[in-house]
Structure formats: C-alpha cells, structure tokens
Short mmCIF file of C-alpha atoms in Angstrom, two decimals:
data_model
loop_
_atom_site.label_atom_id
_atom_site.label_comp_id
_atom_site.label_asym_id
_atom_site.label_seq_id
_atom_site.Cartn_x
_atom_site.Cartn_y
_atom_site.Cartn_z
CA UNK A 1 -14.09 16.13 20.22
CA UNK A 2 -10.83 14.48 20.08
CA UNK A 3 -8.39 12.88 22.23
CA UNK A 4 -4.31 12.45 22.70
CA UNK A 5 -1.88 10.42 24.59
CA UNK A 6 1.58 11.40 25.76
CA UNK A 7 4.24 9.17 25.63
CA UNK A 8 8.25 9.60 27.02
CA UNK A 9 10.17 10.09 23.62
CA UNK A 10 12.59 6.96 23.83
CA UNK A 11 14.97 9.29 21.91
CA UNK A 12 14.89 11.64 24.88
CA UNK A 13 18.05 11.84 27.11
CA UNK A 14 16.02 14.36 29.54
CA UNK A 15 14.44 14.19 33.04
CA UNK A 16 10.94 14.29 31.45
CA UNK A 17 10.55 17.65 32.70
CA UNK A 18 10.47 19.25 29.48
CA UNK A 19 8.25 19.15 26.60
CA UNK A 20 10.76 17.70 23.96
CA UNK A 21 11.00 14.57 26.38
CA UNK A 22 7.39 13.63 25.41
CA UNK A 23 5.66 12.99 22.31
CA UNK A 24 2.05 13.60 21.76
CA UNK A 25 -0.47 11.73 18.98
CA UNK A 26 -3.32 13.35 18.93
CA UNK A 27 -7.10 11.99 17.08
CA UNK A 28 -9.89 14.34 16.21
CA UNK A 29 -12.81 11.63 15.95
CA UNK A 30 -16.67 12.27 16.56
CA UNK A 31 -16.97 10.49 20.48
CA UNK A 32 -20.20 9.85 22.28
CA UNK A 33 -18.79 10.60 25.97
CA UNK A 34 -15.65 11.58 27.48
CA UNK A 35 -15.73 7.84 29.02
CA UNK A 36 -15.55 7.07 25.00
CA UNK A 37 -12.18 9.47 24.16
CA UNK A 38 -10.64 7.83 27.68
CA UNK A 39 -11.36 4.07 26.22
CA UNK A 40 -9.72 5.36 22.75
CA UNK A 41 -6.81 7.11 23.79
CA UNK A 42 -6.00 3.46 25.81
CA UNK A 43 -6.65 1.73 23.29
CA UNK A 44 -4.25 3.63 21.06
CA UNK A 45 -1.77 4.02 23.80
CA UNK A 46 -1.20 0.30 23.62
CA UNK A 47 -1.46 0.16 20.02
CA UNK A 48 1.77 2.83 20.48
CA UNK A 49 3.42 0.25 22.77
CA UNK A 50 3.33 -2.28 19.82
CA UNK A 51 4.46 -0.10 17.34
CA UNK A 52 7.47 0.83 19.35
CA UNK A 53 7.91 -2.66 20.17
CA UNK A 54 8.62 -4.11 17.21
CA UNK A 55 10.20 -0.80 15.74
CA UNK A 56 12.35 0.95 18.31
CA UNK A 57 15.54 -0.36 19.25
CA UNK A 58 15.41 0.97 22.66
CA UNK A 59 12.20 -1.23 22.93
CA UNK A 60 13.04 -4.03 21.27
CA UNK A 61 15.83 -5.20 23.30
CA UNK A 62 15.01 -6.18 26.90
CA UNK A 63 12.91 -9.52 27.11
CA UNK A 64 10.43 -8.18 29.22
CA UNK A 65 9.38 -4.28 29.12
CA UNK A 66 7.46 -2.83 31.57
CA UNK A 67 5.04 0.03 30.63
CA UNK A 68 2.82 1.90 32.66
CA UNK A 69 0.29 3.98 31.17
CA UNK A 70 -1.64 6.55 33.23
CA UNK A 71 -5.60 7.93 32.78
CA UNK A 72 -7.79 9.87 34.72
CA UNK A 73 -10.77 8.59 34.42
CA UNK A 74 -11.46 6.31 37.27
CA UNK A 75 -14.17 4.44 35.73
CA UNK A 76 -12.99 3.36 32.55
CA UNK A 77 -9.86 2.01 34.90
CA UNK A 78 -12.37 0.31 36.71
CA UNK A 79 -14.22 -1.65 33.67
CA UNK A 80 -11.11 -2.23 32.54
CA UNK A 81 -10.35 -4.63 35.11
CA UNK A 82 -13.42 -5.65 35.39
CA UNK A 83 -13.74 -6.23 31.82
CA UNK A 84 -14.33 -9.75 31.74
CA UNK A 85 -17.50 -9.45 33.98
CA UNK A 86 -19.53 -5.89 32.23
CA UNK A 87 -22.62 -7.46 32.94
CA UNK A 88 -24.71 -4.83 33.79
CA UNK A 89 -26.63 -3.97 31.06
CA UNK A 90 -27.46 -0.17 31.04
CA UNK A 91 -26.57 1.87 27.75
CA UNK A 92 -23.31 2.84 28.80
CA UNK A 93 -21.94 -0.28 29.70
CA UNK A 94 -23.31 -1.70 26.13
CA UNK A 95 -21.49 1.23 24.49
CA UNK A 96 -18.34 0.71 25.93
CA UNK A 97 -18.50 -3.18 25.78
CA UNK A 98 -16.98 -3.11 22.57
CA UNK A 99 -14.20 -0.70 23.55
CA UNK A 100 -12.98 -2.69 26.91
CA UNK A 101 -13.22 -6.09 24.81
CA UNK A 102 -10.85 -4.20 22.26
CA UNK A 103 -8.23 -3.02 25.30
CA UNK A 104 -8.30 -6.24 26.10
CA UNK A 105 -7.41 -8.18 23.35
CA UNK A 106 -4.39 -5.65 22.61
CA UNK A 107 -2.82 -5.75 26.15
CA UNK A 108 -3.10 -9.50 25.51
CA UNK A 109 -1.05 -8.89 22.50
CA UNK A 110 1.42 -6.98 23.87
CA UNK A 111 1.54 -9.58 26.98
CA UNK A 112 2.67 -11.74 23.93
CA UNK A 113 4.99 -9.72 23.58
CA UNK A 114 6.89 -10.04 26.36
CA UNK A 115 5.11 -6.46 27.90
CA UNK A 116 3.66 -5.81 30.87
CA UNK A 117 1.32 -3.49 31.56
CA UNK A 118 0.35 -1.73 34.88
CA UNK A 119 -3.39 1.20 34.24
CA UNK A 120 -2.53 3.65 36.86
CA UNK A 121 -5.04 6.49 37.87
CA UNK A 122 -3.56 9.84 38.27
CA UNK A 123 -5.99 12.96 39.38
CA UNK A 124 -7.83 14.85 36.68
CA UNK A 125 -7.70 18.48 37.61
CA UNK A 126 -4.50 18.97 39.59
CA UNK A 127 -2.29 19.02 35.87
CA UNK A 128 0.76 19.06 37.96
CA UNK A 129 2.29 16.54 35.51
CA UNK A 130 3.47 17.40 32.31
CA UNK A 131 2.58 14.60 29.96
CA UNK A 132 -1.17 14.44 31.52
CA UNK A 133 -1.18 18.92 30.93
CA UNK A 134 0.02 17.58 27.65
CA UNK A 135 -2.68 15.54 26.67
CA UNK A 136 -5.64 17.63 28.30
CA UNK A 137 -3.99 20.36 26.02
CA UNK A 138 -3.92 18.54 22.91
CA UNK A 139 -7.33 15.98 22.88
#
C-alpha cells in the first residue's frame, strides 16, 4: 500500500502536458482502506501547499493564492465537507474521524495563510489527465 500526490512544478514553464511539469511525492505506509491512502495523500497535499508557501518564491508572493487540489474518491470529498458533522458512528466513520479532523485543521492553517482552497472531484478510471495517471502510477 502506498499513496502519491502530483503537484504542477512551480519551476515549470510548460503547458502541464508533460511529465517534467509535475512533481510527484510518493509514501509507502501500511493503510487500512483505500478511503485511508485518499485522506493521507490530502492531508499531505496541503501539508505540500505550506511547505511551498513559506519556501517558494513563486508562492510566497501574491497575498492570496488559490489552490485547487483534485481526488477521486467521492466520499472522502464528501466527509470532508461534512467534517464538522461525522456523526454517524459505524467503524469507518470512527476510523477516518481522526483523518478529516487532521485535513481540517491544516486547510485552516493554510487559510491563515492567506490560501484558499477549492477539493474538486475528478473521475477515477478515465486517467485522461496526466497528474491523476501520475499518481495512480506512483501510490
């Protein structure tokens, strides 16, 4: 088990239609579901947008950034913004609790820092986008 996320190189001068436009970071952790490697490649796709925040110059500069970051998985998109209200108490839910509180508290810290950020769902099996054949390729 593992996962990756796929981020546009802010070196890159390219259309994002080639591989050197995109970096991947990829984990190779023990997960419990697929729901679980979803949660944690989120998680540490915000935790890039802080590193890059505070590091890159390209990222540094405007007041407000605006970041989307893509998934999948509709229902970890789903308890995401639901987050606040994971009430129902079945096993997955308290598995994942932890996880969504996590997400949360970093895209508040990133709202902090003057980013906003939009979860957008893209389809799972049609790979007709490079960074998302990227990560499937590399978690």
């Amino acid at each position: 088990g593992g996962y990756a996320i796929v981020f546009r190189n802010p070196d890159s001068s390219g259309g994002g239609y080639q591989e050197s436009d995109w970096v991947v970071c990829r984990w190779e952790e023990n997960v419990w579901s697929s729901n679980d490697s979803e949660l944690l490649a989120l998680c540490e796709a915000i935790n890039m947008v802080k590193a890059l925040r505070t590091t890159h110059p390209h990222w540094m500069k405007p007041k407000t950034l605006f970041v989307t970051i893509t998934s999948d998985s509709k229902w970890i998109l789903r308890n995401l913004y639901n987050g606040q209200n994971l009430h129902d108490l079945n096993v997955r839910n308290a598995l994942l609790q932890p996880g969504v509180r996590k997400f949360l508290q970093l895209a508040e810290e990133v709202k902090k820092m003057g980013c906003h950020i939009t979860l957008r769902w893209i389809p799972g099996h049609k790979h007709t986008v490079l960074p998302h054949q990227l990560a499937d390729q590399n978690a």
